[in-house]
Short mmCIF file of C-alpha atoms in Angstrom, two decimals:
data_model
loop_
_atom_site.label_atom_id
_atom_site.label_comp_id
_atom_site.label_asym_id
_atom_site.label_seq_id
_atom_site.Cartn_x
_atom_site.Cartn_y
_atom_site.Cartn_z
CA MET A 1 33.38 -8.67 -47.56
CA TYR A 2 34.84 -5.78 -49.53
CA LEU A 3 33.93 -3.36 -46.74
CA LYS A 4 35.76 -5.49 -44.15
CA GLN A 5 38.88 -5.73 -46.33
CA ASN A 6 38.85 -1.97 -46.95
CA LEU A 7 38.48 -1.27 -43.23
CA PHE A 8 41.36 -3.66 -42.47
CA MET A 9 43.62 -1.95 -45.02
CA ASN A 10 42.75 1.51 -43.68
CA THR A 11 43.55 0.36 -40.13
CA LYS A 12 46.95 -0.96 -41.27
CA LEU A 13 47.70 2.29 -43.11
CA ASN A 14 46.73 4.40 -40.09
CA LEU A 15 48.99 2.29 -37.88
CA PHE A 16 51.88 2.61 -40.36
CA PHE A 17 51.64 6.39 -40.58
CA SER A 18 51.29 6.70 -36.80
CA LEU A 19 54.48 4.71 -36.31
CA LEU A 20 56.21 6.71 -39.04
CA PHE A 21 55.24 9.96 -37.29
CA LEU A 22 56.66 8.69 -34.01
CA VAL A 23 59.96 7.73 -35.65
CA ILE A 24 60.29 11.10 -37.41
CA ASN A 25 59.33 12.99 -34.26
CA SER A 26 61.85 11.04 -32.16
CA TYR A 27 64.60 11.74 -34.70
CA SER A 28 63.86 15.46 -34.91
CA ASN A 29 64.08 15.77 -31.11
CA ALA A 30 67.35 13.84 -30.81
CA GLN A 31 70.33 15.40 -29.08
CA PRO A 32 73.24 16.32 -31.40
CA ILE A 33 76.47 14.32 -31.40
CA THR A 34 79.76 15.57 -29.97
CA CYS A 35 82.65 16.23 -32.33
CA GLY A 36 85.55 13.85 -32.68
CA ALA A 37 87.57 15.76 -35.25
CA PRO A 38 85.56 19.00 -35.66
CA ASP A 39 84.21 19.63 -39.13
CA PHE A 40 81.28 21.40 -40.77
CA THR A 41 78.14 19.74 -42.09
CA THR A 42 75.50 21.18 -44.41
CA THR A 43 72.57 20.62 -42.02
CA CYS A 44 71.93 21.04 -38.32
CA ASP A 45 70.66 17.45 -37.94
CA ALA A 46 74.05 16.07 -38.97
CA ALA A 47 76.18 18.68 -37.17
CA CYS A 48 78.36 17.98 -34.15
CA VAL A 49 79.09 20.09 -31.06
CA MET A 50 82.62 21.01 -29.92
CA CYS A 51 82.77 20.31 -26.18
CA GLY A 52 86.02 22.07 -25.34
CA ASP A 53 87.35 25.61 -25.62
CA ILE A 54 87.09 26.67 -29.27
CA ASP A 55 89.76 29.38 -29.03
CA GLY A 56 92.19 28.93 -31.94
CA THR A 57 90.05 26.34 -33.79
CA MET A 58 90.60 26.44 -37.57
CA LEU A 59 88.10 24.94 -40.05
CA THR A 60 87.08 25.26 -43.70
CA THR A 61 83.49 25.98 -44.69
CA LEU A 62 81.81 23.80 -47.31
CA GLU A 63 81.48 24.53 -51.02
CA ASN A 64 78.81 23.75 -53.66
CA MET A 65 76.91 21.35 -51.36
CA GLY A 66 73.56 23.09 -50.74
CA GLY A 67 72.16 22.37 -47.28
CA SER A 68 69.73 24.30 -45.10
CA LEU A 69 69.71 27.53 -43.11
CA PRO A 70 67.56 28.85 -40.23
CA GLN A 71 64.44 30.67 -41.39
CA GLY A 72 65.21 34.37 -41.70
CA PHE A 73 68.97 33.82 -41.96
CA CYS A 74 71.16 36.89 -42.39
CA THR A 75 71.05 36.84 -46.18
CA ALA A 76 68.23 36.70 -48.68
CA PHE A 77 69.90 33.99 -50.81
CA SER A 78 71.11 30.58 -49.71
CA HIS A 79 74.19 29.08 -51.35
CA THR A 80 76.12 26.50 -49.31
CA SER A 81 75.45 26.17 -45.59
CA SER A 82 77.98 25.06 -42.97
CA TRP A 83 77.04 24.14 -39.37
CA ILE A 84 79.00 23.34 -36.21
CA GLY A 85 78.11 23.71 -32.53
CA PHE A 86 79.91 24.90 -29.41
CA ILE A 87 79.21 25.17 -25.68
CA ALA A 88 78.74 28.57 -24.03
CA GLY A 89 80.92 28.91 -20.93
CA SER A 90 79.61 32.38 -20.05
CA THR A 91 76.43 34.37 -20.56
CA ASP A 92 78.19 36.91 -22.79
CA LEU A 93 80.69 36.21 -25.53
CA VAL A 94 82.75 38.04 -28.11
CA ILE A 95 84.11 35.66 -30.76
CA ARG A 96 86.47 36.86 -33.47
CA VAL A 97 86.35 35.04 -36.80
CA THR A 98 89.41 35.41 -39.01
CA VAL A 99 88.70 34.61 -42.65
CA GLY A 100 91.65 33.09 -44.51
CA ALA A 101 91.69 32.03 -48.15
CA CYS A 102 88.37 31.68 -50.00
CA THR A 103 87.62 29.84 -53.23
CA GLY A 104 85.01 32.45 -54.14
CA VAL A 105 83.84 35.88 -53.05
CA ALA A 106 83.34 35.69 -49.28
CA THR A 107 81.29 34.02 -46.54
CA GLU A 108 78.44 34.98 -44.19
CA MET A 109 77.83 34.01 -40.56
CA GLY A 110 75.57 34.26 -37.50
CA ILE A 111 75.36 32.48 -34.14
CA TYR A 112 72.08 30.71 -33.42
CA GLU A 113 70.34 29.01 -30.55
CA GLY A 114 68.43 25.92 -31.66
CA CYS A 115 67.77 23.10 -29.22
CA ASN A 116 67.31 19.80 -31.06
CA CYS A 117 67.66 21.70 -34.36
CA SER A 118 64.39 23.59 -33.97
CA ASP A 119 63.04 26.99 -32.89
CA TYR A 120 66.14 28.85 -34.09
CA GLN A 121 66.92 32.24 -32.56
CA LEU A 122 69.72 34.54 -33.70
CA VAL A 123 71.80 35.41 -30.60
CA SER A 124 74.54 37.50 -32.22
CA ASN A 125 75.08 40.09 -34.89
CA CYS A 126 75.10 38.78 -38.46
CA ASN A 127 77.62 39.53 -41.20
CA THR A 128 76.79 38.99 -44.86
CA MET A 129 80.14 39.94 -46.42
CA MET A 130 83.16 38.42 -44.65
CA ASN A 131 86.04 38.84 -47.06
CA ALA A 132 89.26 36.84 -47.16
CA GLY A 133 92.08 38.21 -45.02
CA ALA A 134 89.81 40.19 -42.65
CA LEU A 135 88.73 39.91 -38.97
CA TYR A 136 85.11 39.99 -37.80
CA ASP A 137 83.80 40.15 -34.22
CA PHE A 138 80.51 38.54 -33.18
CA THR A 139 78.88 39.53 -29.88
CA ALA A 140 76.39 37.18 -28.22
CA SER A 141 74.59 37.90 -24.94
CA GLY A 142 71.98 36.30 -22.72
CA LEU A 143 73.41 32.81 -23.29
CA ASP A 144 72.77 29.83 -21.01
CA ILE A 145 76.01 28.46 -19.57
CA GLY A 146 76.57 24.85 -20.61
CA LYS A 147 74.05 24.96 -23.48
CA TYR A 148 75.10 24.40 -27.09
CA TYR A 149 74.81 27.03 -29.83
CA TRP A 150 75.45 26.95 -33.58
CA PHE A 151 77.88 28.72 -35.87
CA VAL A 152 75.99 28.93 -39.16
CA PHE A 153 77.84 29.97 -42.33
CA ASP A 154 76.64 30.47 -45.87
CA GLY A 155 79.17 30.65 -48.67
CA ASN A 156 78.74 33.92 -50.53
CA GLY A 157 78.69 32.85 -54.17
CA GLU A 158 79.08 29.21 -53.05
CA SER A 159 82.64 29.84 -51.87
CA ALA A 160 84.52 27.83 -49.23
CA CYS A 161 86.64 29.80 -46.76
CA ASP A 162 89.21 28.98 -44.10
CA VAL A 163 88.01 30.38 -40.76
CA THR A 164 89.65 30.64 -37.33
CA PHE A 165 87.69 31.20 -34.10
CA ASN A 166 89.17 33.22 -31.24
CA VAL A 167 87.37 33.92 -27.95
CA MET A 168 88.00 37.60 -27.20
CA SER A 169 85.68 37.90 -24.19
CA GLY A 170 83.87 35.32 -22.08
CA SER A 171 84.54 31.59 -22.37
CA THR A 172 83.49 28.47 -24.25
CA GLY A 173 83.49 24.77 -23.38
CA ALA A 174 81.75 22.49 -20.91
CA SER A 175 82.65 23.05 -17.25
CA GLY A 176 81.19 19.96 -15.58
CA PRO A 177 77.85 18.37 -14.67
CA PRO A 178 74.96 20.74 -13.96
CA GLN A 179 73.22 20.99 -10.60
CA VAL A 180 69.99 18.98 -10.61
CA GLY A 181 67.13 19.11 -8.09
CA PRO A 182 65.68 18.97 -5.58
CA MET A 183 62.42 17.50 -6.90
CA MET A 184 59.26 19.13 -5.61
CA GLY A 185 55.89 17.38 -5.19
CA GLU A 186 53.77 15.35 -2.80
CA ARG A 187 55.37 12.11 -1.61
CA LEU A 188 52.31 10.73 0.17
CA VAL A 189 49.26 10.73 -2.09
CA CYS A 190 45.86 9.07 -2.32
CA LEU A 191 44.54 6.85 -5.05
CA ASP A 192 43.20 8.86 -8.02
CA ASP A 193 45.04 12.03 -6.94
CA LEU A 194 46.41 14.27 -9.72
CA GLU A 195 49.76 15.72 -8.58
CA ASP A 196 52.45 17.95 -10.10
CA TYR A 197 56.20 17.23 -9.81
CA SER A 198 59.04 19.50 -10.86
CA ILE A 199 62.70 20.37 -10.54
CA PRO A 200 64.29 23.82 -10.93
CA GLU A 201 65.12 24.58 -14.56
CA VAL A 202 68.60 23.50 -15.67
CA SER A 203 69.93 26.27 -17.90
CA ALA A 204 72.10 23.91 -19.95
CA ALA A 205 69.25 21.52 -20.68
CA CYS A 206 67.38 21.27 -23.97
CA GLY A 207 64.77 19.01 -22.40
CA TYR A 208 64.11 16.51 -19.64
CA THR A 209 63.58 12.74 -19.47
CA TRP A 210 61.12 11.54 -16.80
CA ASP A 211 60.88 7.90 -15.71
CA LEU A 212 58.01 6.61 -13.57
CA GLU A 213 58.44 3.10 -12.19
CA GLY A 214 54.69 2.49 -11.99
CA GLY A 215 51.62 3.31 -9.96
CA GLY A 216 50.30 6.05 -12.19
CA THR A 217 50.20 7.73 -15.58
CA ILE A 218 52.04 10.87 -16.68
CA VAL A 219 49.27 12.98 -18.19
CA SER A 220 51.32 15.99 -19.32
CA PRO A 221 54.17 16.57 -21.79
CA THR A 222 57.36 14.92 -20.49
CA ASN A 223 60.00 17.18 -22.05
CA SER A 224 59.76 20.03 -19.53
CA ASN A 225 60.94 20.41 -15.94
CA MET A 226 57.37 19.82 -14.67
CA ILE A 227 54.94 16.93 -15.14
CA SER A 228 51.52 15.88 -13.85
CA ILE A 229 50.79 12.33 -12.67
CA GLN A 230 47.42 10.65 -12.17
CA TRP A 231 47.97 8.05 -9.42
CA THR A 232 46.11 4.80 -10.11
CA THR A 233 47.75 1.98 -8.12
CA PRO A 234 48.55 1.71 -4.40
CA GLY A 235 52.18 1.08 -3.41
CA VAL A 236 55.54 2.81 -3.24
CA TRP A 237 56.83 4.01 -6.60
CA GLU A 238 60.03 5.70 -7.81
CA LEU A 239 59.96 8.82 -9.99
CA CYS A 240 63.17 10.02 -11.66
CA VAL A 241 64.13 12.90 -13.96
CA GLU A 242 67.30 13.61 -15.92
CA PRO A 243 68.04 16.86 -17.80
CA GLU A 244 69.07 16.42 -21.45
CA VAL A 245 72.50 18.03 -21.72
CA ILE A 246 75.47 17.50 -24.01
CA CYS A 247 79.22 17.43 -23.27
CA ALA A 248 78.45 16.70 -19.60
CA THR A 249 76.75 13.96 -17.60
CA ALA A 250 73.72 15.12 -15.65
CA THR A 251 72.75 13.15 -12.56
CA GLN A 252 69.28 11.71 -12.11
CA GLU A 253 67.07 13.16 -9.39
CA CYS A 254 64.75 10.52 -7.88
CA ILE A 255 62.13 10.36 -5.13
CA LEU A 256 59.85 7.66 -3.72
CA ILE A 257 56.10 8.30 -3.67
CA GLU A 258 53.65 6.28 -1.58
CA VAL A 259 50.16 5.88 -3.00
CA GLU A 260 47.59 5.04 -0.35
CA ASP A 261 44.39 3.17 -1.08
CA GLU A 262 41.05 4.75 -0.24
CA LEU A 263 40.74 5.27 3.49
CA GLN A 264 38.56 2.66 5.19
CA PRO A 265 36.09 3.75 7.88
CA THR A 266 37.17 2.93 11.41
CA GLU A 267 34.72 1.00 13.59
CA LEU A 268 34.28 2.59 17.01
CA GLU A 269 33.64 0.38 19.99
CA ASP A 270 30.53 1.06 22.07
CA GLU A 271 31.26 2.81 25.31
CA TYR A 272 29.59 1.59 28.49
#
């Protein structure tokens, strides 16, 4: 009896932790929100993305609030982080940051790529001593048009600073829905076939959402521009994909796939 109760409790615990993992994983892969009134936050998960042209935007970095920074951030010491996102309108950018009044010594900044607040990559120069009353240029290259990037600040000595962004070269802001499709893959398949389906990569996308009406099972990761399907049920089934973009509405690309049952042998009539 004790063994059965223990097994039951272990099963319940395993189910609980499995569900907890799924919830945490879903949250960590969530798209960021768009900004209403732009403002900094101390973490990427809570940060918003400015959809329009950021030229002339004035904000104040945060003070004495801790937070988090990308691994390997410009400085060796973390004080108070400030995050906000923007949309790249060109592959190359020069953004000038004017530092106004500061409550402390100075501030520090770099521009980062980080889809869904993970896998951060520094895409600009970094400055670890941006003093009040001075101008600083940040050059970023190799950007994906329509994708969001992060301004990440750290208050030097926990100071808050007024900062103004000016676009000196290139452009920022969403320019409309991205081009999606066409979808590639077999549209007439046999039962038990394993087939690949894909669309061309969308540069602005941080992932993809695939939706299969039925008839088979997606047997590969579903967050890329390519999936594999094991077809299990005869019929005509719809397969759709939508790129995960922000500050624009991406259209779904859909196709119909016919799954044929196993071919039946044909009886031949005797010839006389």
